[in-house]
Amino acid sequence: MKRRKFFRAGMAGIGVAAVYISGCKMPSGEASHVSTSVTTPASPFELQEADILSLQELMNSGKYTSRSICEAYLKRIELVDRSGPMLNTIIELNPDALSLADALDKERKGGKVRGYLHGIPVLVKDNIDTGDKMMTTAGALAMVGNVAAKDAFIVAQLRKAGAVILGKTNLSEWANFRANRSSSGWSSRGGQTKNPYILDRNPCGSSSGSGAAASANLCAITIGTETNGSIACPSSINGIVGLKPTVGLVSRSGIIPISQTQDTAGPMTRTVTDAAILLSAIVGVDQEDPVTKESEGKVHADYTKFLEVNGLAGKRIGVEKSMLKGHEGVDKLLLEALDTMKSKGATIVEIDLISKVKEIGSSEFTVLQFEFKDGLNRYLSKAKAPVKSLQEVIDYNLKNEAKAMPFFKQDILESAQRKGGLDSIEYQTALKKILDISRGALNVVMKSEKLDAICGPTNGPSWCTDLVNGDTSTGYGIYGSAAIAGYPHITVPMGLTFGLPIGLSFIGLPYSEPSLLTLAFAYEQASQKRTVPEFKSIAILQ
């Protein structure tokens, strides 16, 4: 498989999108530092970098209510997302958000607080059903009008915990599974999401809006989804924490699917603590998603109990040796991160994982094509969408090409449509191959080296957004093998290179979220590498 094709297959949410084509104007020559023009909003934001616990303190003290917090974020969205830098992260706002906040404030006043998330606003990706007035479209014009009859399981869990669904975030259309020459963060319904650090750089996908919104302080916390890299990459590139759980820990029912083997939803937040809190709320066995039955006895009610400042002490962490030298800026950050972990008592072991999973080749893409067709047809057969099958989506796009496909087409949708059913020998063979290789490699390396986790850079620096030519990312990163295997992964800010965020990834064996959270929290507290974005309009290398 060609690299660009694998990148899109791996990364893998009204009205005509505005045209945004960036030339990424940068002079040639050696770069000693980065200077920029800055478009930071003039007025300071009252809830800048506020986390869940600090917001709870504000509400408990009476200084803020859930309504006033939601109002503050709505004003922030208007200032930063709809005007000013125009990040374009929000595809739709919940018209009932403030009334929901009022009801939760009334509960608090009456002495009832449901937990950490009581009154906390959250943004969810626009491929996740909400049983309210908002649509669920995966960013596709073909899906406009799809108002879900009920909440996705994880949305119901969030509401039960007291969270306020503030709105839905933009995404790479069909979760980056539409065309090989796509631009991450672009959808025909939502337009192009921008990177809040340097606006002409890409936010990565497919959970682009969730990543950029969390980073830009447009909400307290966000939810993304991942098939392969769609939480990891936008979290890293937008300078936040992203947690992709073990497939089976979090229900997928009510989420527009790509792959029953690899899909999952997960937290995208500014801190590891918030990721742990959010994970605690959304886990659980769901009868509508049979794979969640595998998590029985492995789910924890409160993942914050695993957050230990000294959690690196005595741990053995493998570092992928092929990623010790890939990009000079990333290499420097990785070596600093390894030194930090060593200083906190961790033992670092060089390992070779990537070479062992290269044999997967195009088989993952084959599996995704089969599972996307099957899963989407099942979702659409029950949805209130105007299209009822993958073929109808393809037909809609062809009939509305100028609006639905102004920059790139739908070759992945068409190739998926040509596949047969899940009883196909081609599918079964490819599925067995990818699982045997990915799980086998991870299991052997982790157990033979007695590792607590494997680490490495989440990805390289962000690339220039280019709707004409599509993404130009190198696909550099460690998360792919965990995604294919269905194993957990977390990324934490590791620092900036040329003003662009880079994440440090930790991956582990199934249901090792407690251990990964321990390591990620300890590294986060020791390094403190989260940097608030300044909405720089362009980077000039000098």
Coordinates of C-alpha atoms in Angstrom, one line a residue:
M1 CA 0.0 0.0 0.0
K2 CA 1.2 3.5 -0.8
R3 CA 2.2 5.6 2.2
R4 CA -0.5 8.2 1.7
K5 CA -3.2 5.6 1.3
F6 CA -2.1 3.8 4.5
F7 CA -1.9 7.1 6.3
R8 CA -5.6 7.9 5.6
A9 CA -6.7 4.3 6.1
G10 CA -4.8 4.4 9.4
M11 CA -6.1 7.7 10.6
A12 CA -8.7 7.3 10.8
G13 CA -16.3 13.4 11.7
I14 CA -25.2 23.2 6.9
G15 CA -23.9 24.4 4.0
V16 CA -21.0 24.6 1.6
A17 CA -17.7 24.7 3.3
A18 CA -15.6 27.8 2.9
V19 CA -12.5 27.5 0.7
Y20 CA -9.3 27.4 2.7
I21 CA -6.2 26.7 0.8
S22 CA -2.9 27.3 2.4
G23 CA 0.4 27.7 0.6
C24 CA 2.2 27.5 4.0
K25 CA 4.5 30.4 3.1
M26 CA 7.9 29.6 4.4
P27 CA 11.2 30.8 3.0
S28 CA 13.8 28.3 2.2
G29 CA 17.1 27.9 4.1
E30 CA 18.3 26.8 7.5
A31 CA 16.1 27.7 10.4
S32 CA 17.5 28.8 13.8
H33 CA 14.2 29.8 15.4
V34 CA 10.6 30.5 14.6
S35 CA 9.0 33.9 14.5
T36 CA 5.3 34.4 13.8
S37 CA 2.5 36.9 13.4
V38 CA 0.1 36.4 16.2
T39 CA -3.7 36.7 16.1
T40 CA -4.4 35.9 19.8
P41 CA -7.8 37.3 20.9
A42 CA -7.2 40.5 22.7
S43 CA -9.4 39.7 25.7
P44 CA -8.1 37.1 28.2
F45 CA -10.3 34.1 28.8
E46 CA -11.6 33.7 32.3
L47 CA -11.5 29.9 32.2
Q48 CA -8.2 29.5 30.5
E49 CA -6.8 26.0 31.1
A50 CA -9.5 25.3 33.7
D51 CA -9.7 21.6 34.4
I52 CA -12.6 19.5 35.8
L53 CA -11.6 19.8 39.4
S54 CA -11.0 23.5 39.3
L55 CA -14.4 24.0 37.6
Q56 CA -16.0 21.9 40.4
E57 CA -14.3 24.2 43.0
L58 CA -15.7 27.2 41.2
M59 CA -19.2 25.8 41.2
N60 CA -19.0 24.6 44.8
S61 CA -17.9 28.0 46.0
G62 CA -20.8 29.7 44.2
K63 CA -18.5 31.8 42.1
Y64 CA -19.7 30.0 38.9
T65 CA -22.6 27.9 38.0
S66 CA -22.9 25.3 35.3
R67 CA -24.8 27.9 33.2
S68 CA -22.2 30.6 33.6
I69 CA -19.4 28.1 32.7
C70 CA -21.3 27.1 29.6
E71 CA -22.0 30.7 28.7
A72 CA -18.3 31.5 29.1
Y73 CA -17.4 28.7 26.7
L74 CA -20.1 29.7 24.3
K75 CA -18.6 33.3 24.2
R76 CA -15.2 31.8 23.7
I77 CA -16.4 29.7 20.8
E78 CA -17.9 32.8 19.2
L79 CA -14.7 34.8 19.7
V80 CA -12.2 32.1 18.6
D81 CA -14.1 29.6 16.5
R82 CA -16.7 31.6 14.6
S83 CA -14.7 34.8 14.3
G84 CA -11.1 35.9 15.2
P85 CA -8.8 33.0 14.3
M86 CA -11.8 31.1 12.9
L87 CA -10.6 27.7 14.1
N88 CA -13.8 26.1 12.7
T89 CA -13.8 23.3 15.3
I90 CA -17.6 23.3 16.1
I91 CA -20.0 21.9 13.6
E92 CA -23.1 22.4 15.7
L93 CA -24.0 23.8 19.1
N94 CA -26.7 22.3 21.4
P95 CA -29.6 24.7 21.6
D96 CA -30.6 23.1 24.9
A97 CA -27.2 23.4 26.6
L98 CA -28.1 26.2 28.9
S99 CA -31.4 24.7 30.0
L100 CA -29.6 21.4 30.7
A101 CA -27.0 23.4 32.8
D102 CA -29.9 25.1 34.7
A103 CA -31.3 21.8 35.6
L104 CA -28.0 20.6 36.9
D105 CA -27.5 23.8 38.9
K106 CA -30.9 23.2 40.5
E107 CA -29.7 19.7 41.5
R108 CA -26.5 21.1 43.0
K109 CA -28.5 23.8 44.9
G110 CA -30.7 21.0 46.3
G111 CA -27.6 19.1 47.6
K112 CA -27.2 16.6 44.8
V113 CA -23.9 16.4 43.0
R114 CA -23.5 13.4 40.7
G115 CA -19.8 13.4 40.7
Y116 CA -16.8 14.9 39.0
L117 CA -18.7 15.7 35.8
H118 CA -21.7 17.4 37.3
G119 CA -22.4 20.5 35.3
I120 CA -19.2 20.2 33.2
P121 CA -19.6 21.0 29.5
V122 CA -18.3 18.5 27.0
L123 CA -18.0 18.5 23.2
V124 CA -18.5 15.3 21.3
K125 CA -17.4 14.4 17.8
D126 CA -20.1 14.5 15.0
N127 CA -20.1 10.8 14.4
I128 CA -21.6 10.1 17.8
D129 CA -25.4 10.1 18.2
T130 CA -27.1 12.5 20.6
G131 CA -30.8 12.0 21.2
D132 CA -31.5 15.7 21.1
K133 CA -32.0 18.4 18.5
M134 CA -28.5 18.1 17.0
M135 CA -27.7 16.0 13.9
T136 CA -25.1 13.2 13.6
T137 CA -23.5 13.5 10.2
A138 CA -19.9 12.4 10.2
G139 CA -19.4 15.8 8.6
A140 CA -21.1 14.6 5.4
L141 CA -23.7 16.6 3.5
A142 CA -25.3 13.3 2.5
M143 CA -26.2 12.8 6.2
V144 CA -27.8 16.2 6.9
G145 CA -31.1 15.7 8.6
N146 CA -29.9 12.6 10.6
V147 CA -31.3 13.3 14.1
A148 CA -30.8 10.3 16.3
A149 CA -33.7 8.8 18.1
K150 CA -31.6 8.2 21.2
D151 CA -28.2 8.8 22.7
A152 CA -25.2 6.7 21.9
F153 CA -24.3 4.6 25.0
I154 CA -21.4 6.8 25.9
V155 CA -23.5 10.0 25.6
A156 CA -26.1 8.5 27.9
Q157 CA -23.2 7.7 30.3
L158 CA -22.1 11.3 30.1
R159 CA -25.5 12.7 30.8
K160 CA -26.0 10.2 33.7
A161 CA -22.7 11.6 35.2
G162 CA -24.0 15.1 34.9
A163 CA -22.1 16.4 31.9
V164 CA -23.7 19.0 29.7
I165 CA -23.4 18.2 25.9
L166 CA -22.4 21.6 24.7
G167 CA -22.2 20.7 21.0
K168 CA -20.5 18.6 18.3
T169 CA -17.1 18.9 16.8
N170 CA -16.0 18.9 13.1
L171 CA -14.0 16.0 11.8
S172 CA -12.4 14.6 8.7
E173 CA -15.5 13.5 6.7
W174 CA -16.5 9.9 7.3
A175 CA -13.7 9.8 9.9
N176 CA -11.1 10.2 7.2
F177 CA -12.4 7.2 5.3
R178 CA -13.6 8.9 2.1
A179 CA -10.7 9.5 -0.2
N180 CA -6.9 8.9 -0.5
R181 CA -6.2 12.5 -1.2
S182 CA -8.1 14.1 1.6
S183 CA -7.3 17.0 3.9
S184 CA -7.5 16.0 7.6
G185 CA -10.0 18.2 9.4
W186 CA -12.1 18.9 6.3
S187 CA -15.7 17.9 5.9
S188 CA -18.3 18.9 3.3
R189 CA -20.7 20.0 6.1
G190 CA -18.2 21.6 8.4
G191 CA -15.3 23.0 6.3
Q192 CA -11.7 23.0 7.3
T193 CA -10.6 22.9 11.0
K194 CA -7.4 24.8 11.7
N195 CA -4.5 24.1 14.1
P196 CA -4.7 26.6 17.0
Y197 CA -0.9 26.8 17.3
I198 CA -0.2 27.9 13.7
L199 CA -3.3 28.4 11.7
D200 CA -2.0 27.3 8.3
R201 CA -0.9 23.9 9.7
N202 CA -3.2 20.9 9.9
P203 CA -5.0 19.8 13.0
C204 CA -4.7 16.1 12.0
G205 CA -7.7 13.8 11.9
S206 CA -10.2 12.5 12.1
S207 CA -11.0 13.9 15.6
S208 CA -9.7 17.3 14.4
G209 CA -12.4 19.4 15.9
S210 CA -12.2 17.7 19.3
G211 CA -8.5 18.1 19.4
A212 CA -8.3 21.7 18.4
A213 CA -11.3 22.7 20.5
A214 CA -9.8 21.2 23.7
S215 CA -6.5 22.8 23.0
A216 CA -8.0 26.2 22.3
N217 CA -10.0 26.1 25.6
L218 CA -13.4 26.1 23.7
C219 CA -14.7 23.5 26.2
A220 CA -13.6 21.8 29.4
I221 CA -13.3 18.3 27.8
T222 CA -14.0 16.6 24.5
I223 CA -14.7 13.1 23.1
G224 CA -13.1 11.7 19.9
T225 CA -13.1 8.4 18.2
E226 CA -10.3 6.3 16.7
T227 CA -9.8 3.6 14.2
N228 CA -6.1 4.1 13.7
G229 CA -4.7 7.3 15.0
S230 CA -7.8 9.5 15.0
I231 CA -7.5 10.3 18.7
A232 CA -3.7 9.9 18.9
C233 CA -2.6 12.2 16.1
P234 CA -5.0 15.2 16.6
S235 CA -4.3 15.0 20.4
S236 CA -0.5 15.2 19.8
I237 CA -0.6 17.8 17.0
N238 CA -3.0 20.0 19.0
G239 CA -0.9 19.7 22.2
I240 CA -3.3 17.8 24.4
V241 CA -3.8 14.4 26.1
G242 CA -5.6 11.7 24.1
L243 CA -6.6 8.3 25.4
K244 CA -7.6 5.5 23.0
P245 CA -9.0 2.7 25.2
T246 CA -8.8 -1.0 24.7
V247 CA -11.4 -2.0 22.1
G248 CA -14.2 -3.4 24.4
L249 CA -13.8 -1.0 27.3
V250 CA -16.0 1.7 25.7
S251 CA -19.2 1.0 23.8
R252 CA -19.5 1.9 20.1
S253 CA -23.3 1.6 19.8
G254 CA -24.7 4.8 18.4
I255 CA -21.4 5.8 16.7
I256 CA -21.1 5.9 12.9
P257 CA -18.6 3.1 12.3
I258 CA -15.6 2.2 10.3
S259 CA -14.3 -0.9 11.9
Q260 CA -15.8 -3.3 14.4
T261 CA -12.3 -4.6 15.0
Q262 CA -10.6 -1.3 15.7
D263 CA -13.1 1.5 16.4
T264 CA -13.4 3.0 19.9
A265 CA -14.2 6.4 21.4
G266 CA -12.0 8.1 24.0
P267 CA -11.2 11.2 26.0
M268 CA -9.4 14.2 24.5
T269 CA -8.4 16.6 27.3
R270 CA -5.8 19.1 28.4
T271 CA -4.6 17.0 31.4
V272 CA -4.2 13.3 32.2
T273 CA -6.4 13.8 35.3
D274 CA -9.3 14.9 33.1
A275 CA -8.7 12.0 30.7
A276 CA -9.0 9.6 33.7
I277 CA -12.2 11.3 35.0
L278 CA -13.8 11.2 31.5
L279 CA -12.8 7.6 30.9
S280 CA -14.4 6.6 34.2
A281 CA -17.7 8.1 33.0
I282 CA -17.9 6.4 29.6
V283 CA -16.8 2.8 30.3
G284 CA -19.3 0.0 30.8
V285 CA -20.9 -3.1 29.4
D286 CA -23.5 -2.3 26.7
Q287 CA -25.8 -5.1 25.4
E288 CA -25.9 -3.4 22.0
D289 CA -22.1 -3.7 21.6
P290 CA -21.2 -7.4 22.4
V291 CA -17.5 -6.7 22.5
T292 CA -17.9 -4.7 25.7
K293 CA -18.8 -8.0 27.5
E294 CA -15.1 -8.8 27.3
S295 CA -14.5 -5.9 29.7
E296 CA -16.5 -7.4 32.6
G297 CA -14.4 -7.5 35.7
K298 CA -11.8 -5.3 34.0
V299 CA -13.6 -1.9 34.3
H300 CA -12.7 0.5 37.1
A301 CA -15.2 2.9 38.5
D302 CA -12.6 5.6 39.1
Y303 CA -9.4 5.7 37.0
T304 CA -8.1 8.7 39.0
K305 CA -6.9 6.3 41.7
F306 CA -4.1 5.3 39.4
L307 CA -2.6 8.7 39.1
E308 CA 0.7 8.6 40.9
V309 CA 3.3 11.4 40.8
N310 CA 6.0 8.8 41.4
G311 CA 4.5 6.3 39.0
L312 CA 7.6 6.0 36.8
A313 CA 9.7 4.6 39.6
G314 CA 10.8 1.0 39.0
K315 CA 9.0 0.8 35.6
R316 CA 10.5 -0.7 32.5
I317 CA 9.5 1.2 29.3
G318 CA 10.5 0.1 25.8
V319 CA 11.4 2.8 23.3
E320 CA 11.0 2.0 19.6
K321 CA 14.6 2.3 18.4
S322 CA 13.6 3.2 14.8
M323 CA 12.1 6.4 16.2
L324 CA 15.2 7.6 18.1
K325 CA 16.3 9.2 14.9
G326 CA 13.6 10.4 12.5
H327 CA 13.3 14.2 12.7
E328 CA 15.8 16.4 14.5
G329 CA 13.3 18.4 16.4
V330 CA 11.3 15.3 17.5
D331 CA 14.5 13.4 18.3
K332 CA 15.6 16.2 20.7
L333 CA 12.2 16.1 22.5
L334 CA 12.2 12.3 22.7
L335 CA 15.7 12.2 24.3
E336 CA 14.6 14.9 26.8
A337 CA 11.5 12.8 27.6
L338 CA 13.6 9.6 28.1
D339 CA 15.9 11.5 30.4
T340 CA 13.0 12.8 32.4
M341 CA 11.6 9.3 32.8
K342 CA 15.0 8.0 33.8
S343 CA 15.4 10.7 36.4
K344 CA 12.1 9.6 37.9
G345 CA 13.3 6.0 38.3
A346 CA 12.2 4.4 35.0
T347 CA 14.4 1.9 33.1
I348 CA 14.4 2.5 29.3
V349 CA 14.9 -0.4 27.0
E350 CA 15.4 -0.1 23.3
I351 CA 13.1 -2.4 21.4
D352 CA 12.3 -3.3 17.8
L353 CA 8.5 -3.4 17.2
I354 CA 7.9 -1.6 13.9
S355 CA 9.8 -4.0 11.8
K356 CA 7.8 -6.9 13.2
V357 CA 4.4 -5.4 12.0
K358 CA 5.5 -4.3 8.5
E359 CA 4.1 -7.6 7.1
I360 CA 0.6 -6.3 7.8
G361 CA 1.0 -4.2 4.6
S362 CA -2.4 -3.5 2.9
S363 CA -4.3 -6.1 4.9
E364 CA -5.5 -3.5 7.4
F365 CA -7.0 -1.4 4.7
T366 CA -8.7 -4.5 3.3
V367 CA -10.3 -5.2 6.7
L368 CA -11.4 -1.6 7.0
Q369 CA -13.1 -1.6 3.6
F370 CA -15.1 -4.7 4.4
E371 CA -16.1 -3.6 7.9
F372 CA -16.9 0.0 6.9
K373 CA -19.4 -1.2 4.3
D374 CA -21.0 -3.7 6.7
G375 CA -21.1 -1.4 9.6
L376 CA -22.3 1.7 7.8
N377 CA -25.1 -0.2 6.0
R378 CA -26.3 -1.5 9.4
Y379 CA -26.1 2.0 11.0
L380 CA -28.0 3.6 8.1
S381 CA -30.7 1.0 8.0
K382 CA -31.8 2.1 11.4
A383 CA -31.0 5.8 11.2
K384 CA -33.2 8.7 10.2
A385 CA -30.7 9.8 7.6
P386 CA -31.8 10.6 4.1
V387 CA -29.4 8.0 2.7
K388 CA -30.0 4.3 3.7
S389 CA -26.8 2.6 2.4
L390 CA -23.2 3.2 1.4
Q391 CA -24.3 3.1 -2.2
E392 CA -26.8 5.9 -1.6
V393 CA -24.1 7.9 0.0
I394 CA -21.9 7.5 -3.1
D395 CA -24.9 8.3 -5.4
Y396 CA -25.7 11.5 -3.3
N397 CA -22.1 12.7 -3.6
L398 CA -22.1 12.1 -7.4
K399 CA -25.3 14.1 -7.8
N400 CA -24.1 16.9 -5.6
E401 CA -20.4 16.8 -6.6
A402 CA -19.8 20.6 -6.5
K403 CA -20.9 20.8 -2.9
A404 CA -20.0 17.4 -1.5
M405 CA -16.7 16.8 -3.3
P406 CA -15.2 20.2 -4.3
F407 CA -11.6 19.2 -3.5
F408 CA -11.2 15.4 -3.4
K409 CA -13.5 12.6 -4.4
Q410 CA -14.7 9.3 -2.8
D411 CA -12.4 6.5 -4.0
I412 CA -12.3 4.8 -0.6
L413 CA -16.1 4.8 -0.4
E414 CA -16.3 3.3 -3.9
S415 CA -13.7 0.7 -3.2
A416 CA -15.5 -0.3 0.1
Q417 CA -18.7 -0.6 -1.8
R418 CA -17.1 -3.1 -4.2
K419 CA -16.3 -5.5 -1.3
G420 CA -18.5 -8.4 -0.3
G421 CA -19.7 -9.5 3.1
L422 CA -17.9 -10.4 6.2
D423 CA -18.1 -14.1 5.3
S424 CA -15.7 -13.4 2.4
I425 CA -12.5 -15.4 2.5
E426 CA -10.6 -12.3 1.5
Y427 CA -11.8 -10.5 4.6
Q428 CA -11.3 -13.4 7.0
T429 CA -7.8 -14.0 5.8
A430 CA -6.9 -10.3 6.1
L431 CA -8.4 -10.1 9.6
K432 CA -6.5 -13.1 10.9
K433 CA -3.3 -11.7 9.4
I434 CA -3.5 -8.3 11.0
L435 CA -4.5 -9.5 14.4
D436 CA -2.0 -12.3 14.5
I437 CA 0.9 -10.0 13.5
S438 CA -0.1 -6.9 15.6
R439 CA -1.1 -8.7 18.8
G440 CA 1.7 -11.3 18.4
A441 CA 4.4 -8.6 18.0
L442 CA 3.1 -6.5 21.0
N443 CA 2.6 -9.5 23.2
V444 CA 6.1 -10.9 22.5
V445 CA 7.9 -7.6 23.0
M446 CA 6.1 -6.6 26.1
K447 CA 6.5 -10.0 27.8
S448 CA 10.0 -10.9 26.7
E449 CA 11.4 -7.5 27.8
K450 CA 9.1 -7.4 30.9
L451 CA 7.8 -4.0 29.9
D452 CA 5.2 -1.9 31.6
A453 CA 4.6 0.0 28.4
I454 CA 6.2 0.9 25.0
C455 CA 6.8 4.6 24.2
G456 CA 7.8 6.7 21.3
P457 CA 6.8 9.9 19.5
T458 CA 3.1 10.0 18.6
N459 CA 3.9 11.7 15.3
G460 CA 6.1 14.2 13.5
P461 CA 5.3 17.9 13.2
S462 CA 2.1 19.1 11.6
W463 CA 2.1 19.7 7.9
C464 CA 0.6 22.5 5.8
T465 CA -3.1 22.3 5.2
D466 CA -3.6 21.9 1.4
L467 CA -7.0 21.2 0.0
V468 CA -5.6 20.9 -3.5
N469 CA -3.0 18.1 -2.8
G470 CA -4.2 16.7 0.5
D471 CA -2.3 15.6 3.5
T472 CA 1.5 15.4 3.3
S473 CA 2.2 13.8 6.7
T474 CA 5.1 11.3 6.9
G475 CA 2.9 9.0 8.9
Y476 CA 5.7 8.9 11.5
G477 CA 4.5 7.6 14.9
I478 CA 4.2 4.7 17.2
Y479 CA 0.5 4.2 17.8
G480 CA -0.5 2.1 14.7
S481 CA 0.3 -1.3 16.0
A482 CA -1.8 -0.7 19.1
A483 CA -4.7 0.5 17.0
I484 CA -4.7 -2.5 14.8
A485 CA -4.4 -4.9 17.7
G486 CA -7.2 -3.1 19.6
Y487 CA -4.8 -2.3 22.5
P488 CA -4.8 0.9 24.6
H489 CA -2.7 4.0 23.9
I490 CA -2.3 7.4 25.5
T491 CA -0.4 10.5 24.2
V492 CA 0.9 13.3 26.4
P493 CA 2.4 16.6 25.3
M494 CA 6.2 16.2 24.9
G495 CA 7.0 19.8 23.8
L496 CA 7.2 22.0 20.7
T497 CA 9.4 21.9 17.7
F498 CA 9.3 25.0 15.4
G499 CA 6.2 26.1 17.5
L500 CA 4.3 22.8 16.7
P501 CA 3.3 20.3 19.4
I502 CA 4.6 16.8 19.6
G503 CA 3.2 14.0 21.8
L504 CA 4.8 11.2 23.7
S505 CA 2.9 7.9 23.3
F506 CA 2.6 5.0 25.8
I507 CA 1.0 1.8 24.6
G508 CA 0.3 -1.4 26.5
L509 CA -1.5 -4.7 26.6
P510 CA -5.3 -5.1 26.7
Y511 CA -7.0 -3.3 29.7
S512 CA -3.8 -1.8 30.9
E513 CA -5.3 1.7 31.1
P514 CA -4.5 1.9 34.8
S515 CA -0.8 1.4 34.1
L516 CA -0.8 3.7 31.1
L517 CA -2.5 6.5 33.1
T518 CA 0.0 6.0 35.9
L519 CA 3.0 6.5 33.5
A520 CA 1.4 9.3 31.6
F521 CA 0.5 11.2 34.7
A522 CA 3.9 10.8 36.3
Y523 CA 5.6 12.0 33.0
E524 CA 3.1 14.9 32.7
Q525 CA 3.8 16.1 36.2
A526 CA 7.5 15.8 35.8
S527 CA 7.7 17.5 32.4
Q528 CA 4.9 20.0 32.3
K529 CA 5.1 20.3 28.5
R530 CA 1.6 21.5 27.8
T531 CA 1.8 24.9 26.0
V532 CA -1.3 27.1 25.5
P533 CA -1.8 27.9 21.7
E534 CA -1.5 31.5 20.5
F535 CA -3.3 31.2 17.2
K536 CA -0.2 32.2 15.2
S537 CA -1.2 33.0 11.7
I538 CA 1.9 31.7 10.0
A539 CA 5.3 30.4 11.0
I540 CA 8.3 32.0 9.5
L541 CA 11.5 30.0 9.7
Q542 CA 14.6 32.2 10.0

